[in-house]
PDB file of C-alpha atoms in Angstrom:
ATOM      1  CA  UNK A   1      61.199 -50.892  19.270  1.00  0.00           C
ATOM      2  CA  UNK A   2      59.914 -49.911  22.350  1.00  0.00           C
ATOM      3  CA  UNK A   3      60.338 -46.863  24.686  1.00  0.00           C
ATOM      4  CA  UNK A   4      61.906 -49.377  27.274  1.00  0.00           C
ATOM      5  CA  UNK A   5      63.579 -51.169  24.274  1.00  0.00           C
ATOM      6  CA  UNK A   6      65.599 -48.063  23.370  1.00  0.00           C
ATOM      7  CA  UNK A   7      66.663 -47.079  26.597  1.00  0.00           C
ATOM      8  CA  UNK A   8      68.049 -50.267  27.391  1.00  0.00           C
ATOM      9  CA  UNK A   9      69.654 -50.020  24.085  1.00  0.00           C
ATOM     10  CA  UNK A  10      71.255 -46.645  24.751  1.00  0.00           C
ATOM     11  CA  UNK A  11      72.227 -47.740  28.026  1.00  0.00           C
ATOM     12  CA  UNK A  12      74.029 -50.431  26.592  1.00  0.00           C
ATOM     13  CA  UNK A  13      75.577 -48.290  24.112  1.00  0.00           C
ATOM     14  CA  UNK A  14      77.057 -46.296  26.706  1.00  0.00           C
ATOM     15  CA  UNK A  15      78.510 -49.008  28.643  1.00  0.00           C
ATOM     16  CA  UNK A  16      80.009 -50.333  25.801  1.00  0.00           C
ATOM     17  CA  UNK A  17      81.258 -47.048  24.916  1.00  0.00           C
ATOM     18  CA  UNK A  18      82.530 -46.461  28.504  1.00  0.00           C
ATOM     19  CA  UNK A  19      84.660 -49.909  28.039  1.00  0.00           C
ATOM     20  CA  UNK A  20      86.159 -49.002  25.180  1.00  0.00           C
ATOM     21  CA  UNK A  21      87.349 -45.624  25.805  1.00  0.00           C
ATOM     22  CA  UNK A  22      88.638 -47.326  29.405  1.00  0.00           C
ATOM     23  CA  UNK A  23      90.516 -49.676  27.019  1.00  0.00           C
ATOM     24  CA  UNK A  24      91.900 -46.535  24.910  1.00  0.00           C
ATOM     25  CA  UNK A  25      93.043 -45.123  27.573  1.00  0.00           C
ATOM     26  CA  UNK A  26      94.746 -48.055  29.783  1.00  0.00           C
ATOM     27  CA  UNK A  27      96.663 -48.598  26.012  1.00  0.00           C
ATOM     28  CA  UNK A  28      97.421 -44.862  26.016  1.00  0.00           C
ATOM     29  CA  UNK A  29      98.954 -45.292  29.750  1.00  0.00           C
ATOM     30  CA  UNK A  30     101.145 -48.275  28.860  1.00  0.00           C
ATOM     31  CA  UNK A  31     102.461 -46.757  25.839  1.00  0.00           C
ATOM     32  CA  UNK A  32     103.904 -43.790  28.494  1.00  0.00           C
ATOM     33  CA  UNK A  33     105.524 -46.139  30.146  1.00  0.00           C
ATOM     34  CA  UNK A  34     108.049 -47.306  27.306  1.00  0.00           C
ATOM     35  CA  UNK A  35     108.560 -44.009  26.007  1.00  0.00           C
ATOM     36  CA  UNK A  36     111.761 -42.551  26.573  1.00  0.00           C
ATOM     37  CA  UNK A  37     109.921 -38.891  27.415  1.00  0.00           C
ATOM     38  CA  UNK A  38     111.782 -38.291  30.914  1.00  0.00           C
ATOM     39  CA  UNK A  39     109.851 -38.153  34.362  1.00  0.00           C
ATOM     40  CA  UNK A  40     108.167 -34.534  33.619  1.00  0.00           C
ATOM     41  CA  UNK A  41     107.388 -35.149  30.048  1.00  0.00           C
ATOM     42  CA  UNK A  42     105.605 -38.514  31.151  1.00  0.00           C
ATOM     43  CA  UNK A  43     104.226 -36.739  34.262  1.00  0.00           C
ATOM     44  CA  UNK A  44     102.280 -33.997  32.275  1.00  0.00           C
ATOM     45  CA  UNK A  45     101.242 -36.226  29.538  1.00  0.00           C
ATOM     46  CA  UNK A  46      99.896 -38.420  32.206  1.00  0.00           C
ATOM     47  CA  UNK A  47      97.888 -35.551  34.119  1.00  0.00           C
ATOM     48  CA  UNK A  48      96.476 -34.754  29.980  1.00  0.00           C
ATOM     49  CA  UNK A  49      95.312 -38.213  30.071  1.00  0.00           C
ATOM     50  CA  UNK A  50      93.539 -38.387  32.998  1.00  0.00           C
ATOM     51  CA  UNK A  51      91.828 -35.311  32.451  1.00  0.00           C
ATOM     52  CA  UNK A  52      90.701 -35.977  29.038  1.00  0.00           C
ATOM     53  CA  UNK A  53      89.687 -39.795  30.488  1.00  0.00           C
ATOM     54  CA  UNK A  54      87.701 -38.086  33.278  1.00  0.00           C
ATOM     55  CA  UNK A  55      86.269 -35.747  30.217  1.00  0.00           C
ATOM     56  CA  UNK A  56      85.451 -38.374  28.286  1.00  0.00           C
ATOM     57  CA  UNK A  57      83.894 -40.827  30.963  1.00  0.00           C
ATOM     58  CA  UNK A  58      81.986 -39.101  33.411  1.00  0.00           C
ATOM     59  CA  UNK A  59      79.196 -37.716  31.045  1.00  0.00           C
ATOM     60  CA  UNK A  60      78.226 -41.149  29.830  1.00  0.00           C
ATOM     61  CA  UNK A  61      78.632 -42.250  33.568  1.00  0.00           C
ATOM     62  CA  UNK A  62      76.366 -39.841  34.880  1.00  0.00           C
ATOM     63  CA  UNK A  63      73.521 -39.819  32.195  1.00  0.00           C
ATOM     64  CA  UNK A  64      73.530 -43.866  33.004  1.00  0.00           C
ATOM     65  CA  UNK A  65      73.347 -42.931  36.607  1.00  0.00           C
ATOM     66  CA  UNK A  66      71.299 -40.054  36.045  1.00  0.00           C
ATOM     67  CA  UNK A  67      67.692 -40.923  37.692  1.00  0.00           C
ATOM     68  CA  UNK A  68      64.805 -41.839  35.243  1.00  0.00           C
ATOM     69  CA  UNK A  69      61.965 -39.268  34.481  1.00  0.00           C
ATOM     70  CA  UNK A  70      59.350 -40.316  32.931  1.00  0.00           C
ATOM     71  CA  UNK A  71      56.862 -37.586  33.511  1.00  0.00           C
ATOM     72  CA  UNK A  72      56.373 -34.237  35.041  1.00  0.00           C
ATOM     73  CA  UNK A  73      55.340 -33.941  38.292  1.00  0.00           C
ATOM     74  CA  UNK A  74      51.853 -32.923  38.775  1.00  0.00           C
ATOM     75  CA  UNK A  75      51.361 -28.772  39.697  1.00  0.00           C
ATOM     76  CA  UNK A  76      49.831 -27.802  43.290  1.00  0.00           C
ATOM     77  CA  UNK A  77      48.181 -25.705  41.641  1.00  0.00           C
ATOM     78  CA  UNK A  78      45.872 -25.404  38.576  1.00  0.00           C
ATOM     79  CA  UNK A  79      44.830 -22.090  36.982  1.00  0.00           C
TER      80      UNK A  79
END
């Protein structure tokens, strides 16, 4: 596989990753709802979620964002 092979790969790994922990968590959120937890046990449970969704997410979103490197720059200045 190539070098541009396996980062398309990874990339779609995350994606796919990223869908299914949206999915997780969209369950997770309906489940609240029909729960018999009271407004302030549903209300911190629901803060836990999003945090630990915006834990979970936002690495894999930003390495796919993240701009490619594919070398290092060239020095000014050679000893």
């Amino acid at each position: 596989m190539s070098r541009e092979e396996q980062r398309k790969a990874v990339r779609e790994l995350r994606e796919s990753l990223i869908a299914q922990l949206e999915e997780l968590y969209g369950a997770a959120f309906e489940r609240l709802t029909t729960q018999n937890l009271g407004d302030g046990g549903i209300a911190r449970l629901t803060q836990l979620l999003l945090r630990s969704r915006e834990a979970a997410i936002t690495p894999l979103q930003e390495e796919i964002e993240a701009p490619l490197i594919t070398r290092a720059p060239e020095s000014a200045e050679r000893p």
